[in-house]
Coordinates of C-alpha atoms in Angstrom, one line a residue:
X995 CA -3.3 -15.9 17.2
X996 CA -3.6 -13.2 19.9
X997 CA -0.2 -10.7 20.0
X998 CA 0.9 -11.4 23.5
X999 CA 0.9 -15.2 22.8
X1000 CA 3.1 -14.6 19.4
X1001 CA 5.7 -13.0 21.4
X1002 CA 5.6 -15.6 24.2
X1003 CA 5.9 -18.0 21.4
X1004 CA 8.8 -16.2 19.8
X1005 CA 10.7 -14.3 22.8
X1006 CA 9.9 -16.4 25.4
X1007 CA 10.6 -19.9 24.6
X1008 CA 14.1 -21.2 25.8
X1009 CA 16.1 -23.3 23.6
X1010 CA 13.3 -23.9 20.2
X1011 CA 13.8 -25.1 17.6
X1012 CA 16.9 -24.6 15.0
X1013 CA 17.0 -25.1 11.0
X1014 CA 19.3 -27.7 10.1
X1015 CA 22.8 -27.2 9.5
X1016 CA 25.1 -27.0 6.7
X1017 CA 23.7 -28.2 3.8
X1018 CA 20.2 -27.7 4.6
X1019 CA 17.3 -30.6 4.4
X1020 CA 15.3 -29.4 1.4
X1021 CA 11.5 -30.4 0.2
X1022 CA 8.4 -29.3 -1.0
X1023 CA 5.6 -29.8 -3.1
X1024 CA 2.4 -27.9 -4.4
X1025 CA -1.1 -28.3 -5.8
X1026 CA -3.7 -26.1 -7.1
X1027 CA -5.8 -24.4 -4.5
X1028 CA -7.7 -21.6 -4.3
X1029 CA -7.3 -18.7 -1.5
X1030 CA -10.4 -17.0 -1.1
X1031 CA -11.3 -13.9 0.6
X1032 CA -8.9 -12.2 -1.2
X1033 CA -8.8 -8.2 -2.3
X1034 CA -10.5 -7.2 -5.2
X1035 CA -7.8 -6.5 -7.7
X1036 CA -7.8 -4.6 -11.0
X1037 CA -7.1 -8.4 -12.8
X1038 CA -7.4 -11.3 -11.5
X1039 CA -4.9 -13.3 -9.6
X1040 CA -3.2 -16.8 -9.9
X1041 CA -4.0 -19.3 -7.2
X1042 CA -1.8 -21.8 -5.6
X1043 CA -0.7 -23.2 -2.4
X1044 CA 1.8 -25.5 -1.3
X1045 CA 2.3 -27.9 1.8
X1046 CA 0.1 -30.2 3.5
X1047 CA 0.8 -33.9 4.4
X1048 CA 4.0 -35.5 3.9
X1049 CA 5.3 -36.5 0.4
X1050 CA 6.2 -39.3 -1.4
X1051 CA 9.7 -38.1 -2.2
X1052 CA 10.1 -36.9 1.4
X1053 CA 7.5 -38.3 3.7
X1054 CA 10.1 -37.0 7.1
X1055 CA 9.1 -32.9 6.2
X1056 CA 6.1 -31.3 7.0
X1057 CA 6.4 -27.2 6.3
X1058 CA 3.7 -24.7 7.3
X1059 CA 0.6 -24.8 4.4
X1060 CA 1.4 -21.6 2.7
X1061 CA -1.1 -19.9 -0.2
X1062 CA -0.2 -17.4 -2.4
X1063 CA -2.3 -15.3 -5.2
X1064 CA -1.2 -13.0 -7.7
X1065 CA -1.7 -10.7 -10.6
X1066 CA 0.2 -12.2 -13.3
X1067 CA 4.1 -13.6 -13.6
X1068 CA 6.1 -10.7 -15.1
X1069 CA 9.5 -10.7 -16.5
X1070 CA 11.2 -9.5 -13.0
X1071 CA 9.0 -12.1 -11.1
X1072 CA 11.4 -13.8 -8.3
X1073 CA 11.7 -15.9 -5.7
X1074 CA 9.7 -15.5 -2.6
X1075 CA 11.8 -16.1 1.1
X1076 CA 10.7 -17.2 4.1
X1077 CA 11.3 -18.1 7.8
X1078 CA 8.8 -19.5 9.8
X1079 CA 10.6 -19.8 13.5
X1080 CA 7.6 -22.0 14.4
X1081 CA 4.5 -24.0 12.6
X1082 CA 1.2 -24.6 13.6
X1083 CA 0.8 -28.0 12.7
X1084 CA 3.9 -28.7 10.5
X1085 CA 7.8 -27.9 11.0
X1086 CA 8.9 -24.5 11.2
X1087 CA 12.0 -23.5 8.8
X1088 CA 13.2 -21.6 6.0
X1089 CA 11.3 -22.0 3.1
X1090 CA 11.8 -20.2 -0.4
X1091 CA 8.8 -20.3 -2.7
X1092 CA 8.7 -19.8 -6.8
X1093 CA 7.3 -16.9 -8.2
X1094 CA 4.0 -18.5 -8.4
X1095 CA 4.3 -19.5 -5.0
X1096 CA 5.6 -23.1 -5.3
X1097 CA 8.0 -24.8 -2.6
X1098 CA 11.2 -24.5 -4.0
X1099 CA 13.0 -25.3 -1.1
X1100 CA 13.0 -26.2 2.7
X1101 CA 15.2 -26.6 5.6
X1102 CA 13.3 -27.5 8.9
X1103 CA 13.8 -26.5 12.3
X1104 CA 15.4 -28.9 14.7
X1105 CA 15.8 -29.1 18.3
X1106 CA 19.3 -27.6 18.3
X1107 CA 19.3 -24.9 15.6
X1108 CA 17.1 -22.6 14.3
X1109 CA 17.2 -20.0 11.3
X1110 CA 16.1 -17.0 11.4
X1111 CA 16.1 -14.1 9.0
X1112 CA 17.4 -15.7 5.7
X1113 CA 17.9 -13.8 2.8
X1114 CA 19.9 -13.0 -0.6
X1115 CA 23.2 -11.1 -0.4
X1116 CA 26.6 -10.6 -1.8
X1117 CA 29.9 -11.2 -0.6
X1118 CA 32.9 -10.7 -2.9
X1119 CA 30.3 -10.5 -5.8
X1120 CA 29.1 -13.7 -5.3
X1121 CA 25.6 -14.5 -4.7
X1122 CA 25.1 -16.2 -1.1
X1123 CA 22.3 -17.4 0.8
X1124 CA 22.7 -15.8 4.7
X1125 CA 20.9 -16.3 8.0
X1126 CA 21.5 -16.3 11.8
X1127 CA 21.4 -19.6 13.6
X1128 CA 21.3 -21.2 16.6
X1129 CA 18.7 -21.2 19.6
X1130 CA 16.5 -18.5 21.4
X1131 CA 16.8 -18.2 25.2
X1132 CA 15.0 -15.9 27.6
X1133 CA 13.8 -14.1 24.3
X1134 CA 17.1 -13.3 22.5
X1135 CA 19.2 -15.1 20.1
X1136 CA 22.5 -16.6 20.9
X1137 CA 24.4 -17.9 18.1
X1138 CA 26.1 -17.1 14.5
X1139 CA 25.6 -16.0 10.8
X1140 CA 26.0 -18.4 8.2
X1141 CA 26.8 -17.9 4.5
X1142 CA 26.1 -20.6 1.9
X1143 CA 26.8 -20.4 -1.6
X1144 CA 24.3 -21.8 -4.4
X1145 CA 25.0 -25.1 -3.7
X1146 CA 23.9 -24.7 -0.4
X1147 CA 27.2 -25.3 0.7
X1148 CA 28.4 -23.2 4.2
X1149 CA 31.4 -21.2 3.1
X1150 CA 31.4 -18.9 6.2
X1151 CA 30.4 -18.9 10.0
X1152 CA 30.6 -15.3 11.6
X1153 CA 30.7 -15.2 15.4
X1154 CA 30.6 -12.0 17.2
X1155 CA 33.3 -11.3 19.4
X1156 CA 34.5 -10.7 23.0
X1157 CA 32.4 -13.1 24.4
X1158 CA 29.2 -12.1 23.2
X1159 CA 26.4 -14.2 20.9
X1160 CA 24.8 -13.0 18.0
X1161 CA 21.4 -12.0 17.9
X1162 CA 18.9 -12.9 15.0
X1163 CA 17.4 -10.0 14.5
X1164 CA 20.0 -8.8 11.7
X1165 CA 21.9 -9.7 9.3
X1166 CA 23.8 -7.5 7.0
X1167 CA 26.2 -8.3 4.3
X1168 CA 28.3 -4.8 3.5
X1169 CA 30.2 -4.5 0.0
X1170 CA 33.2 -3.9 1.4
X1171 CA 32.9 -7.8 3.1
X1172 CA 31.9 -7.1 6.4
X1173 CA 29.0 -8.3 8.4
X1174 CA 26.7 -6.0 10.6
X1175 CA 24.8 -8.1 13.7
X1176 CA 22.9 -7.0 16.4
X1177 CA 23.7 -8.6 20.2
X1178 CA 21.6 -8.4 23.2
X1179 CA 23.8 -7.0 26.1
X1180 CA 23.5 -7.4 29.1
X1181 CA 24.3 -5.2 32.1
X1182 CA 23.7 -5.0 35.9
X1183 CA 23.6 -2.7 38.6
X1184 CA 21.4 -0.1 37.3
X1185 CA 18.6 2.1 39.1
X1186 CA 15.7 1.4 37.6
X1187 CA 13.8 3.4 40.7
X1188 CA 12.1 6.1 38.1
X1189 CA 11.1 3.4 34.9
X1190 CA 9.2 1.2 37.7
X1191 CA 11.8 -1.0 39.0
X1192 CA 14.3 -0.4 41.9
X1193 CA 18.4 0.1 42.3
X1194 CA 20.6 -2.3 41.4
X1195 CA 18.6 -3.8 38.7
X1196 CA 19.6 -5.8 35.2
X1197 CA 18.8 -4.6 31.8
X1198 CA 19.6 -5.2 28.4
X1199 CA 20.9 -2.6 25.6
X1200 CA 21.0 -2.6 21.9
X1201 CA 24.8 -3.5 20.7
X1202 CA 26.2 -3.2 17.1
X1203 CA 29.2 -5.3 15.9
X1204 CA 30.6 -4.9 12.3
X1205 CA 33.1 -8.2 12.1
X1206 CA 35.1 -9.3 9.5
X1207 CA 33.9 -12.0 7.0
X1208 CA 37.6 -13.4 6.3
X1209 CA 39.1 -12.7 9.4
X1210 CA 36.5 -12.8 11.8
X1211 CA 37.9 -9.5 13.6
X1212 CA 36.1 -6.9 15.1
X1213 CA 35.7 -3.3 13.1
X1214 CA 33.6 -1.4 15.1
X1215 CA 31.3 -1.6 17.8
X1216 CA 28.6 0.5 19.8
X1217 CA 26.4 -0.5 22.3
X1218 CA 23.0 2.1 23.2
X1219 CA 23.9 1.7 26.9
X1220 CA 27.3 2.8 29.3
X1221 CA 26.4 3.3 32.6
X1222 CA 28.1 6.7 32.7
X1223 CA 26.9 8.5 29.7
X1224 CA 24.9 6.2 27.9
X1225 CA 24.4 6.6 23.9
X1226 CA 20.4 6.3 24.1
X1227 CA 19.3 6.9 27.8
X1228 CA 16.1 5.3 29.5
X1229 CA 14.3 8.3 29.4
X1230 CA 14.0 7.5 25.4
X1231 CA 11.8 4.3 26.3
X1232 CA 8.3 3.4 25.5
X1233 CA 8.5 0.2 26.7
X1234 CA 6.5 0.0 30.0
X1235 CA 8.9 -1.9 33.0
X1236 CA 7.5 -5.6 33.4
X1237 CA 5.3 -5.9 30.6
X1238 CA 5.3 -8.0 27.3
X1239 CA 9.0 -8.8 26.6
X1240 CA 10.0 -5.8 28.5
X1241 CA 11.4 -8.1 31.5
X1242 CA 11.2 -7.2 35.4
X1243 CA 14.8 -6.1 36.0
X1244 CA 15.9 -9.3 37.1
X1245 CA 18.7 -11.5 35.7
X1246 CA 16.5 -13.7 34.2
X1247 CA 14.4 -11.1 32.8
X1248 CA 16.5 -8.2 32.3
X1249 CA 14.5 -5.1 31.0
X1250 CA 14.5 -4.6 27.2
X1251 CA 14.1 -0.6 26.8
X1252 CA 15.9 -0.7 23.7
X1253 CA 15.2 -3.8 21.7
X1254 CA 17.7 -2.9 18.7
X1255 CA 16.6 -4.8 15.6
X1256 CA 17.8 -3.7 12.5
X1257 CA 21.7 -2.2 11.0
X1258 CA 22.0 -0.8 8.1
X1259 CA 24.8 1.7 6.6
X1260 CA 23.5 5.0 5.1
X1261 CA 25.9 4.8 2.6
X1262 CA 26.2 1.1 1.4
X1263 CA 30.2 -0.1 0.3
X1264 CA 31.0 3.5 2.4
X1265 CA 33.2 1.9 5.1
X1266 CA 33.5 5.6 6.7
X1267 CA 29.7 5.8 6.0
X1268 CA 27.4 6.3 9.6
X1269 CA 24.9 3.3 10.3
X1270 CA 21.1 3.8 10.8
X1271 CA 20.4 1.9 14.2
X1272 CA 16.5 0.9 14.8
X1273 CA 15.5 1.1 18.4
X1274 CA 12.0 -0.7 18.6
X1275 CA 11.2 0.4 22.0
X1276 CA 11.9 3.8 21.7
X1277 CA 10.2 4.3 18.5
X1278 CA 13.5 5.9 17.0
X1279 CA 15.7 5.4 13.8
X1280 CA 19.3 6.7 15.1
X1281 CA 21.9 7.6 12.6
X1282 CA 25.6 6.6 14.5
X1283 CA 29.2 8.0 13.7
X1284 CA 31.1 5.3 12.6
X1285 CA 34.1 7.6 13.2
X1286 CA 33.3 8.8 17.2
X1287 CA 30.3 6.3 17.7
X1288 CA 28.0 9.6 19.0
X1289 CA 24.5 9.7 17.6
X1290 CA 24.4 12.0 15.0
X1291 CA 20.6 12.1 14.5
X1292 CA 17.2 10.7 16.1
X1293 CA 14.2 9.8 13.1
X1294 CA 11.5 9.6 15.3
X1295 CA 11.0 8.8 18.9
X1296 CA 10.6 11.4 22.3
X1297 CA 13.7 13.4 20.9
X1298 CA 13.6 13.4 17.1
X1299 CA 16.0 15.8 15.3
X1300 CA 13.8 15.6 12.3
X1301 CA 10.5 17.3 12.3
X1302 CA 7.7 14.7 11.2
X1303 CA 5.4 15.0 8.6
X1304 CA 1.6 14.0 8.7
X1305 CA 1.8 10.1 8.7
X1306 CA 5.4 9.4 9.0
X1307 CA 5.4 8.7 12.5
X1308 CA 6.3 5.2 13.4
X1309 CA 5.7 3.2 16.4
X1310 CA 7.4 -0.3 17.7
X1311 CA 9.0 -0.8 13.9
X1312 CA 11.0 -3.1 12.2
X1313 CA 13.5 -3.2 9.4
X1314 CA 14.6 0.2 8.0
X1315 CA 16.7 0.5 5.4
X1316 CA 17.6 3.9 3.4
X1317 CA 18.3 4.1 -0.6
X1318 CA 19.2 6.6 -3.4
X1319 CA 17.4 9.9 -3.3
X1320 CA 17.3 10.1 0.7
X1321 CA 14.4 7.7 0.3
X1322 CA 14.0 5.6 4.1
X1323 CA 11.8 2.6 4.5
X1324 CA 10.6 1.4 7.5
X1325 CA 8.0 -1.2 8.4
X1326 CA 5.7 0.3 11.1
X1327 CA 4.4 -2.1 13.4
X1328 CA 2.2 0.3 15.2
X1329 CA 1.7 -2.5 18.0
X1330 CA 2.3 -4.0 20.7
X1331 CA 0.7 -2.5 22.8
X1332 CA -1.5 -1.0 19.6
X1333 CA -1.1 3.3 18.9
X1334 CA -2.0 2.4 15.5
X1335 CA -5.6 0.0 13.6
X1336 CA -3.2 -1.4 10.9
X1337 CA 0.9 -2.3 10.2
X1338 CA 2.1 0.1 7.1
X1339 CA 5.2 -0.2 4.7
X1340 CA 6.5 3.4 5.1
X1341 CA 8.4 5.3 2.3
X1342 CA 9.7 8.5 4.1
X1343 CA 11.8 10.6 2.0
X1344 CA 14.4 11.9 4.7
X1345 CA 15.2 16.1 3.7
X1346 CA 18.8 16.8 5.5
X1347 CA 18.8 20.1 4.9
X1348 CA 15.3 21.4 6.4
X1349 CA 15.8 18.1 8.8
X1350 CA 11.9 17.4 8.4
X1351 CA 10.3 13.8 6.9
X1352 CA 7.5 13.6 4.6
X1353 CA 5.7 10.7 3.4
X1354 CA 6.4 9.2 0.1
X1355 CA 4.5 6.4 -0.1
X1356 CA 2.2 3.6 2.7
X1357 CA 1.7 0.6 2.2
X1358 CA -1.4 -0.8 4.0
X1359 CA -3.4 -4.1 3.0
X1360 CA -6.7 -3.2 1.0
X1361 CA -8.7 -5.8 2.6
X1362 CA -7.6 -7.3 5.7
X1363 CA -6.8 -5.2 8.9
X1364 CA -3.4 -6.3 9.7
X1365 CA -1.7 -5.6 13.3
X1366 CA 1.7 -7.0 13.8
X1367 CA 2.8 -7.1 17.5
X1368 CA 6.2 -8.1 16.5
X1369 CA 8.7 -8.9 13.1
X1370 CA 7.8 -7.8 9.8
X1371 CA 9.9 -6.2 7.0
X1372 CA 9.7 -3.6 4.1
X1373 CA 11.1 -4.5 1.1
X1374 CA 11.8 -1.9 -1.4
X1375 CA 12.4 -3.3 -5.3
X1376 CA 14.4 -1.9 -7.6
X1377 CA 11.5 -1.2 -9.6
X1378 CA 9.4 0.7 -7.2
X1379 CA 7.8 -2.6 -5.9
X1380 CA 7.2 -2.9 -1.9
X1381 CA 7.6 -6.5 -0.5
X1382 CA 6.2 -6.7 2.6
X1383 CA 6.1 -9.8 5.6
X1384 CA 3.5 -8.6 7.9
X1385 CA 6.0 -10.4 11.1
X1386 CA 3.4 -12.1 13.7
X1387 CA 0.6 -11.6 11.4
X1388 CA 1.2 -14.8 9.0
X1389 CA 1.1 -12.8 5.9
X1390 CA 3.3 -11.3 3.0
X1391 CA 2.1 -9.2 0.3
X1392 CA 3.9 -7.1 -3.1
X1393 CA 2.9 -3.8 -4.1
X1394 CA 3.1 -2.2 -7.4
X1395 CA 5.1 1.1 -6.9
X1396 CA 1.5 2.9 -6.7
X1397 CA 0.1 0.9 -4.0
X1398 CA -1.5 -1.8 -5.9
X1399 CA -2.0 -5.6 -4.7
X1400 CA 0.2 -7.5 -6.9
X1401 CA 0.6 -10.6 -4.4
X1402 CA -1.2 -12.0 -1.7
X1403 CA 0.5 -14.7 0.4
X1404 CA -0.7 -16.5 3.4
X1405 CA 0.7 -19.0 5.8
X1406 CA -1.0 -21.5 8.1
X1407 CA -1.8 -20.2 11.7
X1408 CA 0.4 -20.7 13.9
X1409 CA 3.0 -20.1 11.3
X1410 CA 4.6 -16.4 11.2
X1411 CA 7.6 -15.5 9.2
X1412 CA 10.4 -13.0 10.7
X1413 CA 11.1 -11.3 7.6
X1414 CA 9.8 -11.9 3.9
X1415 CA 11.7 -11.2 0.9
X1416 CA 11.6 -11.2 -3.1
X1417 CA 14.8 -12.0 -4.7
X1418 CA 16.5 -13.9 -7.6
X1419 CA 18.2 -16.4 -7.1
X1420 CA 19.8 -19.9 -8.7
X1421 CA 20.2 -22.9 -6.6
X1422 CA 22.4 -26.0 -7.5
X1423 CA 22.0 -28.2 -4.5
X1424 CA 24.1 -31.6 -4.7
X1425 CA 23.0 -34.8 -6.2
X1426 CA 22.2 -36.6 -3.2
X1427 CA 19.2 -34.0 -3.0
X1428 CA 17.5 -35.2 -5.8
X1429 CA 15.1 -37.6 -5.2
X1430 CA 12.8 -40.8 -7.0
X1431 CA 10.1 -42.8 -5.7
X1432 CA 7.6 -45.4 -7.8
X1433 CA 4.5 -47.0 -6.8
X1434 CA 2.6 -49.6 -9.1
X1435 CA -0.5 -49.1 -10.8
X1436 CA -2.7 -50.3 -12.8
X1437 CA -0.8 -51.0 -16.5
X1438 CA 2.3 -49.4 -15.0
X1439 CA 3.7 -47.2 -12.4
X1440 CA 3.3 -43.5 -10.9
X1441 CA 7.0 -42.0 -10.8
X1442 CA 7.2 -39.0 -7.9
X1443 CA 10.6 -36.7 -8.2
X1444 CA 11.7 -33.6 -6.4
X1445 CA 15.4 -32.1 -5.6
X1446 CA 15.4 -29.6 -2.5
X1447 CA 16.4 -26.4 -3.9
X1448 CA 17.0 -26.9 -7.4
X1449 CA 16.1 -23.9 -9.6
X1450 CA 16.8 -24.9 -12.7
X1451 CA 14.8 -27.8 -13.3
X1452 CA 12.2 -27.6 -16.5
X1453 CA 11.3 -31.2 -17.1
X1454 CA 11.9 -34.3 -15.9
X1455 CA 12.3 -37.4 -17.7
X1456 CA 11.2 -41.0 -16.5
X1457 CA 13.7 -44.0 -17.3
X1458 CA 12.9 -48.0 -16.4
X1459 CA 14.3 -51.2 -17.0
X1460 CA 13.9 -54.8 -16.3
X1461 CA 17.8 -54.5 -14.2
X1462 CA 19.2 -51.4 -12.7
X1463 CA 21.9 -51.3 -15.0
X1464 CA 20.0 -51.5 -18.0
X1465 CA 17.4 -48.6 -18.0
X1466 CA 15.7 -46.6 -20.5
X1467 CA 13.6 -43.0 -21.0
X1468 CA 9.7 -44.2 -21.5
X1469 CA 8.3 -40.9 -20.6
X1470 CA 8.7 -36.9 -19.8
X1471 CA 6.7 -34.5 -18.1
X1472 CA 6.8 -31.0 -17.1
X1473 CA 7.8 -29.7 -14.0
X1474 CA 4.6 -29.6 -11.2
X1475 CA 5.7 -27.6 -8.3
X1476 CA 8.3 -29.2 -6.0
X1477 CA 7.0 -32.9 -6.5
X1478 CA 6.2 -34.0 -9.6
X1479 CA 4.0 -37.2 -9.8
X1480 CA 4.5 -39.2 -13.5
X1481 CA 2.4 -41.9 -14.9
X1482 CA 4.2 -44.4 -17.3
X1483 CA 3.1 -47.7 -18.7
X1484 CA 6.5 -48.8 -17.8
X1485 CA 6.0 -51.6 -14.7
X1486 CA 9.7 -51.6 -14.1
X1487 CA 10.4 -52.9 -11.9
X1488 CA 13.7 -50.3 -11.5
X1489 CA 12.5 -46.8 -12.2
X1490 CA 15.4 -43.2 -12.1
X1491 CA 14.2 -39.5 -13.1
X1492 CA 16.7 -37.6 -15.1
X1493 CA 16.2 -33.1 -14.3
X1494 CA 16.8 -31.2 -17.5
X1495 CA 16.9 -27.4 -17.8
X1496 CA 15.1 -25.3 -20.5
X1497 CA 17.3 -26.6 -23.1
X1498 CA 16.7 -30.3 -22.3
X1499 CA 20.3 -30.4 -21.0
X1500 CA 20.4 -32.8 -18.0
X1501 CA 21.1 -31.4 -15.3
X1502 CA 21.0 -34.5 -12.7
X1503 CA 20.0 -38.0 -12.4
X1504 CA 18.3 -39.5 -9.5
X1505 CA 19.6 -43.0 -8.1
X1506 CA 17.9 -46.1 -9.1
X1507 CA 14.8 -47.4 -7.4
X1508 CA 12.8 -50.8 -7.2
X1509 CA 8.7 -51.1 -6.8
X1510 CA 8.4 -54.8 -5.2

């Protein structure tokens, strides 16, 4: 896939697809595969890949064919999360994986909500699953973050406020429960005579609103642009006036010289703390009061306040993020158009006092050549590990803390993910997501079972009978990916599954099905 024509797919279509709503539709399935053309690693990797043509369990879902290979399953190994906004010959969705790279779970795209950006967060110390919904028009998002808790279950819709929509390029769960979202805003009447446009054009500007999870009110809010004294003036821009998603002036395509896409508070659970503001167009990280809503400080960019090192520089970047020891991460896109041969994870370590960056750490893949035009995130562990989604390049990789390949993922053309993510997490989706099927065969029956999003499931267990109300086990099996397939000598005809954790404890039963 060619970079212009990923954006256009992304930013330009109006109204695509949406992910399901509350509750989530939920399959998957896996088989053994190999990748091929991998990098050469110091040991070698696990193979697996998931997707492909509908199941038995759930014929109606077709996600994106997705591959993975790694070194090994260690100890901290977690769960792998996804977003395809589109699919090449499937249905795009949120998708999270196992750490061997099995479909755990998946909520499709429909034609009136999409997801974007899904992730792992807290709120109120409780684990939740969030992402932005709703559709994209003329290129940016209009609709809401969602919160669901572990049994998928939406517990919270966050709208922004006065009027505005919320954008999917962010979403931010603080400790002190508040949400940080990005908006598109738009604003007329501005001379665009020296950028190439003319007076009285239409343009949009980066806006920040932190709202309230409970209460849904507004706690602060900055926008790049005012018209008088703006917070991040044109003359910042990279973006050249009509090209790519940079729009023509007009109100149908404003211009984009900011194209804000990432929030994140310096100081997490700090509700005084300043936010670090990413500015993909003017190749700047911008550190905002929250106190007086001035810019304190530029990372990069035409006006940087901090000298930069060798190879610290970034260029059209996404998702930046700063942790303990003054330690910023940044995935560099270095695209679109190209000032760089290959994407990087950055790890700058950011020195106050002498205001200079150096470079801690890249993160570049060994053996492919990697150039995302748009999207993409850098993931730092809590180990040291980098998990990185490579954006328009369908892609996601782990590092060891010094450099090495740990995992290589790939999804089907066609089929980019916004962000990619490593984290734990336990999912208790409802009964009514468990699901049975049976087919006869010869001396018996094949038994198929699967429920969407369950994490805990070890083993299932294969009960039959001559009645539905009169069923008993006649055989177990492990776990198999998403969809297992069991062969009993059972002929039924009425067939259920029981799920049982590690312990053997069940955990659900299926409802009862008869093979004619």
């Amino acid at each position: 896939m060619t970079e212009d024509l990923s954006r256009r797919r992304l930013f330009g279509l109006a109204g695509v697809t949406a992910a399901g709503a509350a509750g989530l539709s939920l399959a998957g399935c896996s088989k053994a595969s190999g990748l091929g053309g991998g990098p050469t690693l110091a040991s070698p990797m696990a193979d697996s890949s998931a997707g492909g043509p509908p199941w038995v369990t759930r014929p109606d879902l077709t996600p994106p064919k997705i591959s993975v290979r790694r070194s090994g399953l260690g100890g901290d190994s977690q769960y792998i999360f996804l977003n395809a906004p589109y699919s090449g010959t499937g249905h795009g969705g949120t998708i999270i994986l196992s750490p061997g790279g099995e479909f755990v779970y998946f909520g499709p795209n429909t034609a009136t909500k999409h997801h974007m950006d899904v992730s792992v967060q807290t709120y109120k110390g409780q684990q939740m699953l969030a992402w932005w919904e709703g559709v994209l028009v003329e290129g940016f998002g209009i609709g809401e973050i969602v919160l669901a808790d572990s049994t998928y279950t939406v517990k919270h819709r966050i709208k922004a406020v006065q009027g505005y929509p919320a954008d999917f390029h962010e979403v931010n769960i603080t400790p002190q429960g508040t949400a940080l979202i990005d908006i598109y805003s738009r604003h007329s009447n501005v001379d665009l005579s020296h950028y190439g446009g003319g007076p009285g054009m239409h343009l949009v500007s980066g806006m920040v609103q932190e709202i309230d999870v409970a209460t849904g009110a507004l706690v602060f809010k900055w926008d790049s642009w005012n018209p008088k004294n703006p917070h991040v003036p044109l003359s910042e821009t990279h973006q050249q006036f009509g090209v790519g998603d940079g729009g023509n002036g007009t109100a149908a395509t404003p211009y984009n010289y900011f194209h804000i896409n990432s929030v994140a508070e310096v100081e997490p659970g700090n509700p005084a703390s300043d936010l670090l503001v990413s500015g993909r167009n003017t190749w700047t990280v911008y550190r905002i009061s929250r106190k007086t809503g001035n810019v304190v400080d530029r990372i990069g960019g035409k006006r940087s306040t901090y000298s930069m090192g060798p190879r610290t520089r970034f260029y059209w970047q996404h998702h930046v993020r700063l942790h303990p020891g003054n330690i910023m991460t940044v995935f560099d896109n270095g695209s679109s158009p190209p000032v760089e041969k290959q994407s990087r994870a950055l790890k700058l370590h950011l020195d106050d006092a002498r205001k200079h960056v150096t470079l801690e750490k890249q993160y570049i893949h060994p053996n492919q050549t990697y150039l995302a035009g748009a999207m993409g995130s850098a993931q730092l562990l809590p180990d040291g590990r980098m998990f990185v989604g490579w954006g328009t390049e369908p892609h996601f990789s782990e590092f060891s803390a010094d450099g090495r390949l740990l995992l290589d993922g790939d999804i089907e053309i066609g089929s980019p993910s916004y962000r990619g993510f490593s984290e734990n997490w336990v999912g208790k989706p409802p009964l009514r997501q468990l699901a049975v099927a049976a087919r006869h065969r010869s001396g018996g029956a094949t038994v198929y079972a699967s429920w969407n999003g369950a994490t805990e499931v070890k083993s299932w267990a294969v009960l039959a009978g001559r009645s539905s109300s009169n069923l008993s086990q006649v055989g177990t099996a492990r776990k198999a990916g998403f969809e297992t397939a069991m062969s009993v000598s059972s002929r039924g005809p009425w067939f259920a599954v029981e799920a049982r954790d590690g312990k053997g404890r069940v955990l659900g039963r299926s409802k009862t099905v008869k093979i004619g």
